[in-house]
Short mmCIF file of N, CA and C in Angstrom, two decimals:
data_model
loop_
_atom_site.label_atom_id
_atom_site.label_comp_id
_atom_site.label_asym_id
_atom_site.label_seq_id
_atom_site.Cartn_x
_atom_site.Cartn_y
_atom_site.Cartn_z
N UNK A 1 0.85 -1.18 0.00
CA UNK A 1 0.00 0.00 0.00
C UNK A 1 0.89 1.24 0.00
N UNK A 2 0.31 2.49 -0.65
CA UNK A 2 1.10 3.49 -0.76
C UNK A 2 0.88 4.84 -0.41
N UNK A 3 0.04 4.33 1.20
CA UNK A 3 -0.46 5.82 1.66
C UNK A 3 0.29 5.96 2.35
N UNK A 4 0.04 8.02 2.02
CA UNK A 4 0.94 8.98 2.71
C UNK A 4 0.55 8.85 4.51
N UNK A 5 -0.18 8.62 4.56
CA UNK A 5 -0.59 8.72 6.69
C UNK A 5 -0.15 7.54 6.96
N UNK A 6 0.00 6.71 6.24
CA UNK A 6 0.10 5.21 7.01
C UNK A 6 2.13 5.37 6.85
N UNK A 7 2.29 5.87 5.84
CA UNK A 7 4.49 5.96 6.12
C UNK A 7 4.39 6.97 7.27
N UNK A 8 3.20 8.10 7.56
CA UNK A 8 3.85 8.51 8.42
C UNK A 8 3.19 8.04 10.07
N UNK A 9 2.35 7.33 10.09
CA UNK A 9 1.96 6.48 10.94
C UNK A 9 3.12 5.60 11.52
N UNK A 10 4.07 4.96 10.38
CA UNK A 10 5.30 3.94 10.87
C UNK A 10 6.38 4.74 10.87
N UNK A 11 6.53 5.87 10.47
CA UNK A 11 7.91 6.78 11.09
C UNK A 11 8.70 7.09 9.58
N UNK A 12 7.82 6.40 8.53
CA UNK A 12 8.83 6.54 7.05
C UNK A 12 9.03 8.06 7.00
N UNK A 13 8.03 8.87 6.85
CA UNK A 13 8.06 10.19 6.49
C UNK A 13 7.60 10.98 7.71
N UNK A 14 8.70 12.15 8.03
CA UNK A 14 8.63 12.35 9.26
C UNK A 14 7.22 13.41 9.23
N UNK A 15 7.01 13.62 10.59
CA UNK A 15 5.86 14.84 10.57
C UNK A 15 5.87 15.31 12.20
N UNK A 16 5.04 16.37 12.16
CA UNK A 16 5.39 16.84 13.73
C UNK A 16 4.11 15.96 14.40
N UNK A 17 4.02 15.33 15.09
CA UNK A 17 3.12 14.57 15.83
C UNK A 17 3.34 15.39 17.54
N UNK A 18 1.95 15.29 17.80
CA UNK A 18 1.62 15.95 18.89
C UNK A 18 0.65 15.02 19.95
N UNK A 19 0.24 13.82 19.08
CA UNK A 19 -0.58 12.97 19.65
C UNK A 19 -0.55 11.49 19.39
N UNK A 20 -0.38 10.89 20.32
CA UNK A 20 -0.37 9.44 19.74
C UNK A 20 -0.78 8.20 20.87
N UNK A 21 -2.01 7.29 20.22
CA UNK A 21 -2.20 6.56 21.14
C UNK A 21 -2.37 5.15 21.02
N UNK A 22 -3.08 4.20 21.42
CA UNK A 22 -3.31 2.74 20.91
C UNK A 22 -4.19 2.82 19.65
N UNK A 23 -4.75 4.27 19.24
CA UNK A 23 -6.11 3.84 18.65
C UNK A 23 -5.58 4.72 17.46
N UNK A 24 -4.87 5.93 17.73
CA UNK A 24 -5.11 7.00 16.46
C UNK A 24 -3.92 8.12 17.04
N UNK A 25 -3.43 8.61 15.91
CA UNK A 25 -2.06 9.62 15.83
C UNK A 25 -2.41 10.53 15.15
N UNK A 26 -2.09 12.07 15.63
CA UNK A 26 -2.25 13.28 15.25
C UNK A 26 -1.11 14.13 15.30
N UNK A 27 -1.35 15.06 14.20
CA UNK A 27 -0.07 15.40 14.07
C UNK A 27 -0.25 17.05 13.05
N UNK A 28 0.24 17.80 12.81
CA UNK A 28 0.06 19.10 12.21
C UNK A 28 -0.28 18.92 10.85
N UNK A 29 -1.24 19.83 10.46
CA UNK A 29 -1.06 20.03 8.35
C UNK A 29 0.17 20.28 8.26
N UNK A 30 0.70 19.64 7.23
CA UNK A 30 1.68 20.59 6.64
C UNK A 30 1.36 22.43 5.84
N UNK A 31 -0.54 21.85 5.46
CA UNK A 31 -0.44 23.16 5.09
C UNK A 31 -2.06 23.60 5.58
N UNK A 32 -1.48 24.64 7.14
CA UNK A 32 -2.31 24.71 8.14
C UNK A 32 -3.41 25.61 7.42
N UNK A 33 -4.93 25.53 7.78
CA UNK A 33 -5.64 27.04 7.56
C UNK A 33 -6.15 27.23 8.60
N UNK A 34 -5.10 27.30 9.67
CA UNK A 34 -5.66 28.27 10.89
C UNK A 34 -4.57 28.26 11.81
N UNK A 35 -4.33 28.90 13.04
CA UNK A 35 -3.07 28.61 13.93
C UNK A 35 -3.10 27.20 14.21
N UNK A 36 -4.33 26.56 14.36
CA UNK A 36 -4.22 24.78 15.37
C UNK A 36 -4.82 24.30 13.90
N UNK A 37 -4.06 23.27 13.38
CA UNK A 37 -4.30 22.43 12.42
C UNK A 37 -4.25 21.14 12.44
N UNK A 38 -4.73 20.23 12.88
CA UNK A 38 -4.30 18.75 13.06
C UNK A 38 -4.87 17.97 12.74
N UNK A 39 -4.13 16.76 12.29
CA UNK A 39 -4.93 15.49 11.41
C UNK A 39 -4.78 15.01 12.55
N UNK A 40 -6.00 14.27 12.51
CA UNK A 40 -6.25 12.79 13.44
C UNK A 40 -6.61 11.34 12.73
N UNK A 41 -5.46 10.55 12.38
CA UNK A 41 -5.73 9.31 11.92
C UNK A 41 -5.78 8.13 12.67
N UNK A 42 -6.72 7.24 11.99
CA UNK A 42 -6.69 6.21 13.29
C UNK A 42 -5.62 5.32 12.26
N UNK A 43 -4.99 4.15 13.56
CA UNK A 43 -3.93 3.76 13.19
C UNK A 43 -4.48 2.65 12.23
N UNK A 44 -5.54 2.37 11.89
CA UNK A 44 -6.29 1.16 11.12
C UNK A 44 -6.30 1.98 9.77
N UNK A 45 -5.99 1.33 8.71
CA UNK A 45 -6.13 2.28 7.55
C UNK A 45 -7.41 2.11 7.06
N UNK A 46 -7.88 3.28 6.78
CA UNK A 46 -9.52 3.12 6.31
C UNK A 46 -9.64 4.15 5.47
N UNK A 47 -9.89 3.56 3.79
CA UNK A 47 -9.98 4.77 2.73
C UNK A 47 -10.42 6.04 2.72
N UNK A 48 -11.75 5.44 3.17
CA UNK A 48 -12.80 7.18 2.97
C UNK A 48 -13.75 6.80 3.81
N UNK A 49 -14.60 7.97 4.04
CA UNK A 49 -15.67 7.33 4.91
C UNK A 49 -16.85 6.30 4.61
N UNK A 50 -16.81 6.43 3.44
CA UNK A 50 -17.33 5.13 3.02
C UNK A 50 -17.18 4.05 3.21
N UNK A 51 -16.08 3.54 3.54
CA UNK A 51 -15.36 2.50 3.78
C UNK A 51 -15.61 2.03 5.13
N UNK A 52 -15.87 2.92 6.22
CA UNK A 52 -16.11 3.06 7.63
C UNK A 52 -17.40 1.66 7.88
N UNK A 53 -17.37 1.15 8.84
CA UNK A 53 -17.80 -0.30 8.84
C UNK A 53 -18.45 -0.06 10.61
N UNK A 54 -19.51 -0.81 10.73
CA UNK A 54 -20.28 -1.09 11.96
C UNK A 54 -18.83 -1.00 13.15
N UNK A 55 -18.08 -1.86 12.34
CA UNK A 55 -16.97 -2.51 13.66
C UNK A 55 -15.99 -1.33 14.06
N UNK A 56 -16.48 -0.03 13.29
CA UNK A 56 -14.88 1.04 13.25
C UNK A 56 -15.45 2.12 14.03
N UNK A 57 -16.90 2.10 14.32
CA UNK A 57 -17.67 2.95 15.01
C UNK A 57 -16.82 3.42 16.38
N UNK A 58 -16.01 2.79 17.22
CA UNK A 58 -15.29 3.06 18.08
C UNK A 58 -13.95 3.99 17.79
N UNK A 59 -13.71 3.54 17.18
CA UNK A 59 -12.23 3.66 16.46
C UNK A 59 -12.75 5.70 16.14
N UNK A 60 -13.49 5.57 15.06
CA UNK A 60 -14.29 6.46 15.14
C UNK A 60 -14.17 7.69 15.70
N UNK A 61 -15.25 7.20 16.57
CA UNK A 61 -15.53 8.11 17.87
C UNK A 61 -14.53 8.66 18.60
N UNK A 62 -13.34 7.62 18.63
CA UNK A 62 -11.66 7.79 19.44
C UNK A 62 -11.28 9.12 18.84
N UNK A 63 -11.09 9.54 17.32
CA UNK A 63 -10.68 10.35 17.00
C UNK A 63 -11.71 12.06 17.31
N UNK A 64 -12.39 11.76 17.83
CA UNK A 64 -13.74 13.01 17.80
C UNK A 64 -13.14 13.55 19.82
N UNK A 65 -13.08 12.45 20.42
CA UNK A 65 -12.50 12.61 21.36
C UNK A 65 -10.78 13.00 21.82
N UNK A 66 -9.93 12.37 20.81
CA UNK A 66 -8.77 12.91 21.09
C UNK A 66 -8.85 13.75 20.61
N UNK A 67 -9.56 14.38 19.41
CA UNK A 67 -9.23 15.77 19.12
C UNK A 67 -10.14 16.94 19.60
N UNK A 68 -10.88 16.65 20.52
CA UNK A 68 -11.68 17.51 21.65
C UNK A 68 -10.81 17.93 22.75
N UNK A 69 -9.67 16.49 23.16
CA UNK A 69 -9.16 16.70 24.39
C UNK A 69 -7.65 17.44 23.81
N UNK A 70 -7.49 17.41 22.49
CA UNK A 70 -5.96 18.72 22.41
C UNK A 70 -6.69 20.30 21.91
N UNK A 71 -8.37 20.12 21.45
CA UNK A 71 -8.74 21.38 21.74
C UNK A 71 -8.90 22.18 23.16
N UNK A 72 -9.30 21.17 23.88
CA UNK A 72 -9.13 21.65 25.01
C UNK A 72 -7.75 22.09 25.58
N UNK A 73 -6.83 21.31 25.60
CA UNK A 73 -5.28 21.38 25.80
C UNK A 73 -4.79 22.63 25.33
N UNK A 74 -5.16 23.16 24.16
CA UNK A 74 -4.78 24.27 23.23
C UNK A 74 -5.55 25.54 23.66
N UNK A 75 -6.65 25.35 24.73
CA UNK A 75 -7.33 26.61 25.27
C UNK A 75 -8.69 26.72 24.03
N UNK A 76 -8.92 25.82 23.33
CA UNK A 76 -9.80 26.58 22.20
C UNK A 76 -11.36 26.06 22.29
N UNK A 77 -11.47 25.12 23.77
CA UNK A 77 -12.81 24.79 24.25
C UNK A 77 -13.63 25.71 24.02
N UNK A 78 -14.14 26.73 24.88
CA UNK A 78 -14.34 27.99 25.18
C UNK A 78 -14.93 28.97 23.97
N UNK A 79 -13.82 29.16 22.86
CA UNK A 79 -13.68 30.02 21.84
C UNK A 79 -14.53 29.02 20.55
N UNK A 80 -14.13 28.11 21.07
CA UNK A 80 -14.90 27.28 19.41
C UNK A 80 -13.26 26.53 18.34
N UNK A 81 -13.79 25.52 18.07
CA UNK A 81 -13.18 25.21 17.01
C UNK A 81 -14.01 24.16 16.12
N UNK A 82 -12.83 23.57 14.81
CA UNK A 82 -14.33 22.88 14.11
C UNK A 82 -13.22 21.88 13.76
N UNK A 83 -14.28 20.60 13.73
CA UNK A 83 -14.17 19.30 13.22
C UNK A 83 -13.94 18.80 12.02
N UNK A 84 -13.45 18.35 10.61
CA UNK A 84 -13.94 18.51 9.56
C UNK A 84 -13.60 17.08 9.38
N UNK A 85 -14.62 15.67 8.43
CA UNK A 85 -14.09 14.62 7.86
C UNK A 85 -14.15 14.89 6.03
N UNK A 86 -13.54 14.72 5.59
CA UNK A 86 -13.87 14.93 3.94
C UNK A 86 -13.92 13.69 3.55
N UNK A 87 -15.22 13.11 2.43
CA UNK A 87 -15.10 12.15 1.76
C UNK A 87 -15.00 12.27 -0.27
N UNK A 88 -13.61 11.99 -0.06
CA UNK A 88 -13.40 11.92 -1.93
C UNK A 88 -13.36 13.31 -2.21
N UNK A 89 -12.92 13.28 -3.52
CA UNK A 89 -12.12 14.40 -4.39
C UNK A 89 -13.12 15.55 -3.93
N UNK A 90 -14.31 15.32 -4.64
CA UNK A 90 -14.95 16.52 -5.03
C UNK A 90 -15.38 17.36 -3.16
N UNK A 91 -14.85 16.96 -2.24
CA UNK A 91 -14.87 17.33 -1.12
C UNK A 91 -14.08 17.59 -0.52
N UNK A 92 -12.97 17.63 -1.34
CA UNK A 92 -11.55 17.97 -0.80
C UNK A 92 -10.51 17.20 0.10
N UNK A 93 -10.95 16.00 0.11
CA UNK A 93 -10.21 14.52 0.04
C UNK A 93 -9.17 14.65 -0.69
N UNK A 94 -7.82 14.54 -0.50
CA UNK A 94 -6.71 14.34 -0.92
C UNK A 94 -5.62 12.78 -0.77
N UNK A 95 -5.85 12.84 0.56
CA UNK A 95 -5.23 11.69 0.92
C UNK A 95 -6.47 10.41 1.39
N UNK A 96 -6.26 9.31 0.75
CA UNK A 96 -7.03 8.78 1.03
C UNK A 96 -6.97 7.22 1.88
N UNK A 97 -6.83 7.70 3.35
CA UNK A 97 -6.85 7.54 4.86
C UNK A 97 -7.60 8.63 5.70
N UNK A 98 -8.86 7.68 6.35
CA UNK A 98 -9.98 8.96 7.00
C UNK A 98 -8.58 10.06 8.19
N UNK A 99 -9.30 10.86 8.02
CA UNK A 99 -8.72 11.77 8.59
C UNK A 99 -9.26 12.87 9.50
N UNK A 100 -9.32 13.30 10.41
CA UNK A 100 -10.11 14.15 10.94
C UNK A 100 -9.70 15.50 11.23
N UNK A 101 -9.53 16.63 10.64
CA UNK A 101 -9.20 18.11 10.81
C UNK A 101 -9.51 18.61 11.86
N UNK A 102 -8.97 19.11 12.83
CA UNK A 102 -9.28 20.00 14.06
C UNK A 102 -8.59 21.64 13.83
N UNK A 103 -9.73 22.53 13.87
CA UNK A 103 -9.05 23.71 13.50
C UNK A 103 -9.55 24.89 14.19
N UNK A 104 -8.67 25.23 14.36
CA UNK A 104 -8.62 26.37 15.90
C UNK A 104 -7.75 27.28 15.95
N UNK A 105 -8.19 28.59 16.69
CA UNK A 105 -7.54 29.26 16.59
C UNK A 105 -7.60 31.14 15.72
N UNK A 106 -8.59 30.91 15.29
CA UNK A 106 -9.69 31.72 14.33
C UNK A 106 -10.75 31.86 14.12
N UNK A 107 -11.24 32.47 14.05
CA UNK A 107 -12.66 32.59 13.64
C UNK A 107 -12.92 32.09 12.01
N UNK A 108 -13.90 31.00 12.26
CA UNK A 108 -14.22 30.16 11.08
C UNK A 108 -15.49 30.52 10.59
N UNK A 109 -15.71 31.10 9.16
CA UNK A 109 -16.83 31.29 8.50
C UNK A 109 -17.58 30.41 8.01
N UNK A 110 -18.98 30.07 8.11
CA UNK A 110 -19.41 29.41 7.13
C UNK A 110 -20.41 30.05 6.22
N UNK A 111 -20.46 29.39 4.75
CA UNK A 111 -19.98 27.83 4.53
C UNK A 111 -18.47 28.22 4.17
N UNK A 112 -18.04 27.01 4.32
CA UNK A 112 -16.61 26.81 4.33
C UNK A 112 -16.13 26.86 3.02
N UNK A 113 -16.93 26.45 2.09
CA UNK A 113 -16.46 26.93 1.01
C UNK A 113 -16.55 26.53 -0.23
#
């Protein structure tokens, strides 16, 4: 397989990681749109959300929670920040390993865009 989150899941390609646990690893955009930018991947590779299965519902949820608890960590409880999953191209899916955006730090308009 030749995804980009999963080399940097095993250490091939480095990245700044800020989070890492039994379930899912987070770590900065390379190309942030806001001060707090972070992917949250779970360590199970799973294409798109489509792909997402009865059994991953946990797995899931893990990532909605670790990235609540480094919004919190980051002070941005309070102020607001936003969640984002993208499924496929036309949604701005790039890499395709679910991923979860946490972005904070700004004031976020919607619609997004």
């Amino acid at each position: 397989m030749d995804c980009l989150f999963c080399k940097i899941r095993d250490g091939q390609i480095p990245a700044k990681v800020i989070y890492r646990d039994e379930v899912c690893l987070g770590f900065e955009d390379i190309n942030p749109q806001a001060p707090t930018h972070v992917l949250f991947i779970p360590l199970q590779h799973i294409a798109t959300v489509n792909d997402i299965t009865p059994a991953d519902r946990q797995t899931v949820g893990h990532l909605y929670t670790a990235a609540a608890q480094l919004a919190r960590e980051r002070g941005h409880s309070e102020q607001g920040y936003r969640l984002v999953m993208n499924c496929n191209r036309d949604a701005g899916q790039t890499v395709f390993h679910i991923h979860l955006h946490l972005l904070a730090g700004r004031p976020l308009m919607w619609p997004p865009g």
